[in-house]
Amino acid sequence: MSNKKNKKHSLKIKIISWLKRNSVAIALAAWFTAMWSWTLFTDTLDLAGNKRQGLILAIIILAINVSLSVFVMLKMIALVNRIFKEYNVVISLLLAWPLFALADFLVAWVPAALWIGPQGRLDSILPLSTPTLLLINTPLAFSSRFIGFFGLGGFVWFTAYLIWNKRLRKYSLIPLAILTALSFVGWNIWKQPNGTTIKAAVVTETFIKKVPAINDPSLDLVIFPEYGLDDVTNKSINDRLVSSSGKPIYFIGSKQVNPSDKVGHYNRLMFGSTKTGITLEQDKYRLIPGGEDLPYILRTGLRATNQTSTLDYFSSAKGTLKGPKQLQMFDLPNGTKVASAVCSSIIAPEDYRNFANKGATIFTNSASLNIFKGSPLFAWQQKSFAKFMAISNSRYFLQSANSARAYVLDNNGKTLIESSGHKVLTQNVVNNNRKTLYTLTGEVLTYIGAVVLVVMLVKIIRKK
């Protein structure tokens, strides 16, 4: 009896010891798993009508994404540990924050590069597990006007690292003090937009049930959802938007275009007015891996297992063809420059920053989130991205959506109006020409982190 008790006690000690040794990896895995968990509930699970196959695929994708993310973070933590051993505390603190900002970027870029498909781009990222999405919903968000997206995420990783390390815990208030000061300054410098005001509307509807034709002569601009202008031509624009006063009302939205010579479809963003009709069309630039573009790895796996029916189903039902170049801004006569993107571009902070740097005064996004089946987690992530775009660049952000919530954020990230269902939400929107430091310089901390990483790797190689 005593031997059994001893064995149980010994096993318990071993388990506790293992948990302590791997506590950092376990905590990271738990975080990344939670942030990627929505992949288990998307309509990709219905690939070719085989839910079991789709679920297995989703679990594999989740496991790979989490493993890669944990690997990247552990390697960066090991490098930071080395720096704290080799250099004094001041230098180590100065180098650690940029390195963690770089780690946050790599966690977003590595999975995106792995899951790239025929219509993908190497400059695309998947920053769906960054702690920036947490911090952007706090008053510390205004520091992003200086340090950007990954600088904000790097702060969280850096502070968590200091708190976790008993020897360095006393320094954890230093980055918090810096971020608080930057937030206070960022809020005060760029809180007030300097442009004219227009009246805009965002639409929330579904593919099956659309809102009636909009007839509000006071409007200047209407944002329709992704695919909200399907089958709309210059002759039929009145089915969606009417100007009874004769005053031109401008519109933005997208439609599906099926080419005769290719498998798949284009997601075409369109701009025009009730007076001129459609004046500018451009095809979607960024695509969601697995949602709109099937990765090479999955294509290879499906072919190797003779599941060509699943591949054919995706290509014909979901496959989207990429546009040849980045989307352009739309100009309204009153000086308003609208930076519009379609759905998945909202996870590309650099796209919106470039728009603002080139003179965009308002941001919009035409989304369709039907693929996510109303996931509360992804809805929160998606809106957090919008808040970052608005706050970091000090621009109003307007989202119109299919099967999701439409909303308008002011340049400080405050929700002015929001709803779901079948509605047209109207709101006065203020243009802004002022550029934040982040708008002008980009992800400075990430750039610094990349330089530090290269220097450290060269030193390590030389020592070996």
XYZ file of C-alpha atoms in Angstrom:
464
model
C 0.000 0.000 0.000
C 2.818 2.353 0.911
C 4.558 1.612 -2.415
C 1.446 2.736 -4.341
C 1.281 5.923 -2.289
C 4.970 6.569 -2.892
C 4.526 6.049 -6.635
C 1.550 8.418 -6.735
C 3.465 10.997 -4.705
C 6.492 10.625 -6.969
C 4.330 11.021 -10.091
C 2.677 14.111 -8.606
C 6.082 15.662 -7.906
C 7.233 14.911 -11.454
C 4.109 16.484 -12.943
C 4.446 19.605 -10.782
C 8.139 19.840 -11.649
C 7.386 19.514 -15.380
C 4.678 22.179 -15.186
C 7.053 24.586 -13.439
C 9.834 24.004 -15.981
C 7.464 24.556 -18.883
C 5.180 27.166 -17.336
C 6.088 29.840 -19.905
C 5.433 27.543 -22.867
C 2.143 26.379 -21.334
C 0.991 29.971 -20.728
C 1.899 30.963 -24.287
C 0.153 27.920 -25.735
C -2.984 28.708 -23.737
C -3.011 32.321 -24.982
C -2.451 31.465 -28.642
C -4.964 28.623 -28.534
C -7.626 30.921 -27.113
C -6.960 33.615 -29.729
C -7.067 31.143 -32.631
C -9.976 29.069 -31.291
C -12.482 30.641 -33.717
C -10.919 28.499 -36.485
C -12.897 25.560 -35.055
C -16.222 27.257 -35.806
C -15.916 28.751 -39.300
C -17.849 27.533 -42.317
C -14.602 26.085 -43.680
C -15.615 23.067 -41.605
C -18.285 22.422 -44.235
C -15.720 21.815 -46.974
C -17.424 19.745 -49.672
C -20.126 18.897 -47.149
C -17.761 16.899 -44.913
C -17.841 18.429 -41.416
C -15.623 15.774 -39.876
C -12.947 16.350 -42.478
C -13.250 20.101 -41.984
C -12.925 19.807 -38.203
C -9.806 17.658 -38.476
C -8.347 20.210 -40.875
C -9.193 23.081 -38.513
C -7.561 21.279 -35.556
C -4.391 20.721 -37.581
C -4.291 24.392 -38.618
C -4.868 25.496 -35.026
C -2.139 23.193 -33.711
C 0.392 24.380 -36.297
C -0.369 28.071 -35.721
C -0.067 27.695 -31.940
C 3.136 25.647 -32.193
C 4.795 28.153 -34.513
C 3.758 31.078 -32.319
C 5.046 29.437 -29.134
C 8.317 28.520 -30.879
C 8.917 32.093 -32.047
C 8.165 33.593 -28.632
C 10.334 31.066 -26.742
C 13.277 31.734 -29.058
C 12.912 35.477 -28.536
C 12.635 35.029 -24.778
C 15.848 32.973 -24.848
C 17.593 35.765 -26.776
C 16.368 38.395 -24.304
C 17.597 36.214 -21.422
C 21.013 36.144 -23.078
C 21.021 39.926 -23.428
C 20.220 40.437 -19.741
C 23.153 38.145 -18.871
C 25.658 39.862 -21.175
C 24.694 43.527 -20.770
C 23.752 45.853 -17.941
C 20.114 46.383 -17.032
C 19.725 49.746 -18.802
C 20.986 48.468 -22.154
C 19.005 45.237 -21.784
C 15.780 47.111 -21.109
C 16.383 49.313 -24.155
C 16.934 46.298 -26.413
C 14.219 44.004 -25.024
C 11.158 46.059 -25.971
C 12.068 46.292 -29.697
C 12.887 42.574 -29.745
C 9.478 41.689 -28.325
C 7.851 44.034 -30.865
C 9.695 42.096 -33.578
C 8.551 38.812 -32.009
C 4.938 40.020 -32.139
C 5.407 40.775 -35.842
C 6.993 37.378 -36.535
C 4.132 35.603 -34.754
C 1.809 37.378 -37.214
C 3.951 36.886 -40.317
C 5.272 33.301 -39.991
C 1.807 31.606 -40.045
C 0.748 33.854 -42.922
C 3.849 32.851 -44.901
C 3.251 29.172 -44.103
C -0.384 29.257 -45.241
C 0.261 31.244 -48.402
C -1.622 30.113 -51.501
C -1.674 30.923 -55.228
C -3.456 34.223 -54.587
C -1.473 35.153 -51.459
C 1.204 37.758 -50.819
C 4.367 37.486 -48.723
C 3.750 40.894 -47.156
C 0.437 39.716 -45.692
C 0.194 39.013 -41.970
C -2.213 37.276 -39.600
C -1.939 39.276 -36.343
C -4.906 37.543 -34.747
C -3.121 36.541 -31.549
C -1.376 39.786 -30.702
C -2.027 41.354 -27.264
C -2.347 44.662 -29.108
C -6.015 43.735 -29.521
C -6.358 43.855 -25.736
C -4.472 47.082 -25.180
C -6.197 48.993 -27.979
C -9.371 48.827 -25.879
C -7.716 50.698 -22.985
C -6.546 54.309 -22.497
C -3.014 53.123 -23.266
C -4.142 52.765 -26.893
C -3.155 56.362 -27.663
C 0.525 55.427 -27.358
C 0.027 53.620 -30.697
C 0.224 57.064 -32.315
C 3.933 56.824 -31.541
C 4.881 53.136 -31.367
C 2.409 51.487 -33.750
C 0.763 48.081 -33.794
C 3.613 45.745 -32.910
C 5.173 48.260 -30.555
C 1.978 48.025 -28.519
C 2.024 44.219 -28.598
C 5.726 44.223 -27.765
C 4.986 46.265 -24.654
C 2.652 43.558 -23.333
C 5.150 40.757 -24.001
C 8.000 42.829 -22.507
C 6.049 43.727 -19.365
C 4.873 40.125 -18.923
C 8.495 38.982 -19.266
C 9.634 41.348 -16.517
C 6.783 40.378 -14.193
C 7.421 36.656 -14.755
C 11.120 37.065 -13.895
C 11.479 37.569 -10.130
C 14.886 39.226 -10.512
C 13.574 41.770 -13.029
C 10.084 42.273 -11.641
C 11.034 45.570 -9.997
C 11.602 47.088 -13.447
C 8.135 46.237 -14.785
C 6.747 49.679 -13.964
C 9.266 51.375 -16.289
C 7.606 50.381 -19.617
C 4.189 51.070 -18.078
C 5.283 54.582 -17.105
C 6.656 55.202 -20.609
C 3.492 53.938 -22.275
C 1.284 56.015 -19.977
C 3.254 59.159 -20.820
C 3.115 58.421 -24.559
C -0.630 57.794 -24.345
C -1.232 61.106 -22.571
C 0.811 63.018 -25.151
C -0.690 61.076 -28.080
C -4.215 61.815 -26.899
C -3.611 65.536 -26.457
C -1.753 66.156 -29.718
C -4.069 64.306 -32.113
C -7.443 64.137 -30.365
C -9.063 66.821 -32.553
C -9.553 66.274 -36.322
C -9.038 69.360 -38.488
C -11.214 68.745 -41.554
C -14.733 69.306 -42.801
C -17.762 67.264 -41.790
C -19.777 65.005 -44.085
C -22.859 62.901 -43.427
C -22.235 59.219 -44.073
C -24.199 55.982 -43.816
C -23.081 52.402 -43.194
C -25.267 49.426 -44.049
C -25.796 46.200 -42.117
C -27.654 43.443 -43.965
C -27.331 39.851 -45.224
C -26.909 38.282 -48.647
C -30.497 37.065 -48.644
C -32.196 40.100 -47.126
C -30.934 43.526 -48.142
C -32.102 46.927 -46.918
C -34.533 48.837 -49.179
C -33.172 51.455 -51.558
C -31.655 54.281 -49.507
C -33.287 57.654 -50.104
C -31.834 60.339 -47.852
C -30.895 63.583 -49.663
C -28.848 64.769 -46.670
C -26.259 62.010 -47.198
C -22.869 62.610 -48.791
C -21.480 59.065 -48.698
C -22.907 55.534 -48.321
C -20.779 52.452 -47.523
C -22.287 49.156 -48.665
C -21.047 45.766 -47.394
C -18.814 43.345 -49.227
C -20.863 41.951 -52.156
C -23.515 44.563 -51.328
C -23.468 45.763 -54.946
C -23.840 42.358 -56.623
C -25.583 42.660 -59.979
C -25.637 46.456 -59.664
C -24.896 48.443 -62.823
C -25.204 52.101 -63.755
C -28.751 51.378 -64.885
C -29.770 49.628 -61.677
C -27.979 51.726 -59.052
C -31.381 53.142 -58.023
C -32.211 49.705 -56.629
C -29.730 50.469 -53.849
C -29.387 54.243 -53.664
C -31.650 57.107 -54.729
C -31.071 60.853 -54.747
C -34.497 62.474 -54.964
C -33.059 65.977 -54.599
C -30.683 65.679 -57.530
C -27.677 66.147 -55.246
C -25.037 63.462 -55.980
C -24.594 60.896 -53.217
C -21.353 58.919 -53.362
C -21.198 55.198 -52.665
C -18.631 52.482 -52.021
C -19.171 48.721 -51.984
C -18.150 45.543 -53.742
C -19.587 42.911 -56.035
C -18.659 39.414 -57.195
C -17.366 39.117 -60.752
C -16.980 35.673 -62.328
C -14.484 35.596 -65.222
C -15.119 33.163 -68.056
C -11.460 32.128 -68.400
C -10.603 31.378 -64.732
C -11.907 29.302 -61.835
C -12.939 31.500 -58.931
C -14.203 35.059 -58.776
C -13.012 38.628 -58.319
C -14.188 40.704 -55.366
C -14.495 44.091 -57.041
C -14.586 47.291 -55.003
C -16.635 50.001 -56.702
C -16.946 53.749 -56.263
C -19.304 56.243 -57.855
C -22.262 58.532 -57.297
C -25.965 58.697 -58.073
C -25.131 61.326 -60.701
C -22.204 59.722 -62.546
C -22.816 56.042 -61.819
C -19.846 53.741 -61.206
C -16.639 55.630 -61.965
C -13.881 53.441 -60.490
C -13.529 49.667 -60.044
C -10.617 47.746 -58.512
C -10.194 44.141 -57.413
C -9.535 43.058 -53.833
C -5.840 43.080 -52.987
C -5.557 40.887 -49.837
C -7.194 37.522 -49.304
C -7.803 35.418 -46.181
C -5.847 32.103 -46.232
C -8.348 29.257 -45.982
C -11.293 31.601 -46.394
C -10.666 32.982 -49.862
C -7.376 31.381 -50.894
C -6.570 27.737 -50.187
C -2.912 27.414 -49.063
C -0.403 25.403 -51.096
C 0.118 23.033 -48.148
C -3.568 22.144 -47.966
C -3.841 21.858 -51.743
C -0.922 19.417 -51.754
C -2.485 17.399 -48.922
C -5.855 17.203 -50.645
C -4.287 16.065 -53.915
C -2.098 13.517 -52.118
C -5.175 11.982 -50.462
C -7.251 12.048 -53.671
C -9.715 14.591 -52.272
C -9.951 16.579 -55.471
C -13.699 17.100 -54.923
C -12.941 19.205 -51.837
C -10.364 21.196 -53.770
C -12.775 21.731 -56.665
C -15.523 22.781 -54.244
C -13.309 25.414 -52.629
C -12.046 26.765 -55.940
C -15.524 27.187 -57.385
C -17.468 28.223 -54.262
C -14.959 30.258 -52.243
C -11.832 30.837 -54.309
C -11.150 34.553 -54.841
C -8.732 35.946 -57.432
C -6.385 38.709 -56.290
C -6.166 42.156 -57.808
C -2.914 43.255 -59.487
C -2.138 46.148 -57.139
C -2.967 47.845 -53.860
C -6.346 49.584 -53.708
C -6.511 53.303 -54.460
C -8.217 56.064 -52.486
C -11.497 57.623 -53.600
C -11.792 61.413 -53.880
C -14.956 63.347 -53.118
C -15.375 66.922 -54.418
C -15.228 68.525 -50.954
C -11.673 67.360 -50.253
C -12.635 64.100 -48.585
C -10.206 61.305 -49.460
C -11.652 57.912 -48.573
C -9.338 54.946 -47.957
C -11.502 51.900 -48.538
C -10.652 48.247 -48.214
C -12.587 45.001 -48.465
C -13.031 42.747 -45.429
C -9.706 40.958 -44.793
C -7.670 44.117 -45.375
C -8.684 45.115 -41.863
C -6.010 42.753 -40.519
C -3.334 44.677 -42.450
C -2.514 47.786 -40.358
C 0.221 48.798 -42.793
C -2.289 49.215 -45.644
C -4.343 51.771 -43.742
C -1.222 53.531 -42.459
C -0.005 53.938 -46.039
C -3.407 55.320 -47.014
C -3.223 57.925 -44.237
C 0.366 58.788 -45.128
C -0.754 59.439 -48.700
C -3.496 61.810 -47.565
C -6.554 59.695 -46.716
C -8.920 61.612 -44.432
C -11.445 58.819 -43.657
C -11.157 55.010 -43.439
C -13.864 52.540 -44.484
C -14.197 48.771 -44.681
C -16.797 46.765 -46.585
C -16.973 43.413 -44.811
C -18.715 40.079 -45.041
C -18.194 37.941 -41.940
C -20.550 35.127 -42.832
C -17.621 32.682 -42.877
C -17.101 33.220 -39.124
C -20.668 32.257 -38.243
C -21.120 35.117 -35.814
C -18.098 34.179 -33.670
C -18.018 36.650 -30.731
C -14.238 36.223 -30.478
C -13.563 37.104 -34.105
C -16.089 39.965 -33.970
C -14.151 41.397 -31.013
C -10.835 40.908 -32.805
C -12.162 42.500 -35.975
C -13.455 45.584 -34.216
C -10.230 45.858 -32.220
C -8.350 46.073 -35.523
C -10.689 48.864 -36.614
C -10.040 50.698 -33.340
C -6.323 50.450 -33.929
C -6.625 51.887 -37.455
C -8.761 54.744 -36.129
C -6.687 55.603 -33.055
C -3.155 55.110 -34.371
C -3.778 57.224 -37.497
C -6.389 59.553 -35.913
C -9.025 58.838 -38.569
C -12.758 58.094 -38.439
C -13.421 54.448 -39.333
C -16.661 53.319 -40.999
C -17.583 49.646 -41.315
C -20.455 48.238 -43.334
C -21.087 44.518 -43.035
C -22.902 41.447 -44.278
C -23.936 39.111 -41.446
C -22.142 41.213 -38.834
C -22.264 44.522 -37.003
C -21.851 47.824 -38.815
C -20.379 50.735 -36.888
C -18.710 54.126 -37.016
C -15.692 54.959 -34.822
C -14.368 58.457 -34.331
C -10.654 59.257 -34.643
C -10.150 58.378 -30.972
C -11.720 54.939 -31.332
C -15.028 55.825 -29.681
C -18.048 53.953 -31.077
C -20.483 56.603 -32.308
C -23.103 54.239 -33.702
C -23.353 50.459 -34.065
C -25.967 47.860 -34.932
C -26.624 44.560 -36.681
C -29.545 43.155 -38.635
C -30.991 45.155 -41.543
C -30.364 48.823 -40.975
C -28.857 51.966 -42.431
C -26.841 53.823 -39.792
C -26.185 57.514 -40.435
C -23.509 59.574 -38.734
C -21.659 62.863 -39.165
C -18.028 62.098 -39.944
C -15.103 64.518 -39.628
C -12.199 64.471 -42.061
C -8.667 64.656 -40.729
C -5.474 65.606 -42.562
C -3.185 65.511 -39.537
C -0.650 62.695 -39.452
C 0.518 60.940 -36.310
C 4.146 59.955 -35.804
C 3.181 56.342 -36.494
C 1.475 57.366 -39.743
C 4.703 59.028 -40.861
C 7.289 56.500 -39.680
C 5.547 53.128 -39.330
C 6.619 50.308 -37.006
C 9.803 51.915 -35.673
C 10.247 49.533 -32.730
C 9.937 46.528 -35.045
C 12.602 47.952 -37.347
C 14.919 48.514 -34.385
C 14.199 45.000 -33.147
C 15.174 43.555 -36.544
C 18.528 45.390 -36.417
C 19.172 44.204 -32.851
C 18.305 40.624 -33.840
C 20.735 40.651 -36.776
C 23.540 42.121 -34.636
C 22.974 39.561 -31.872
C 22.861 36.650 -34.317
C 26.142 37.797 -35.924
C 27.758 37.966 -32.467
C 26.485 34.502 -31.539
C 27.734 33.015 -34.819
C 31.170 34.619 -34.403
C 31.492 33.236 -30.873
C 30.698 29.753 -32.125
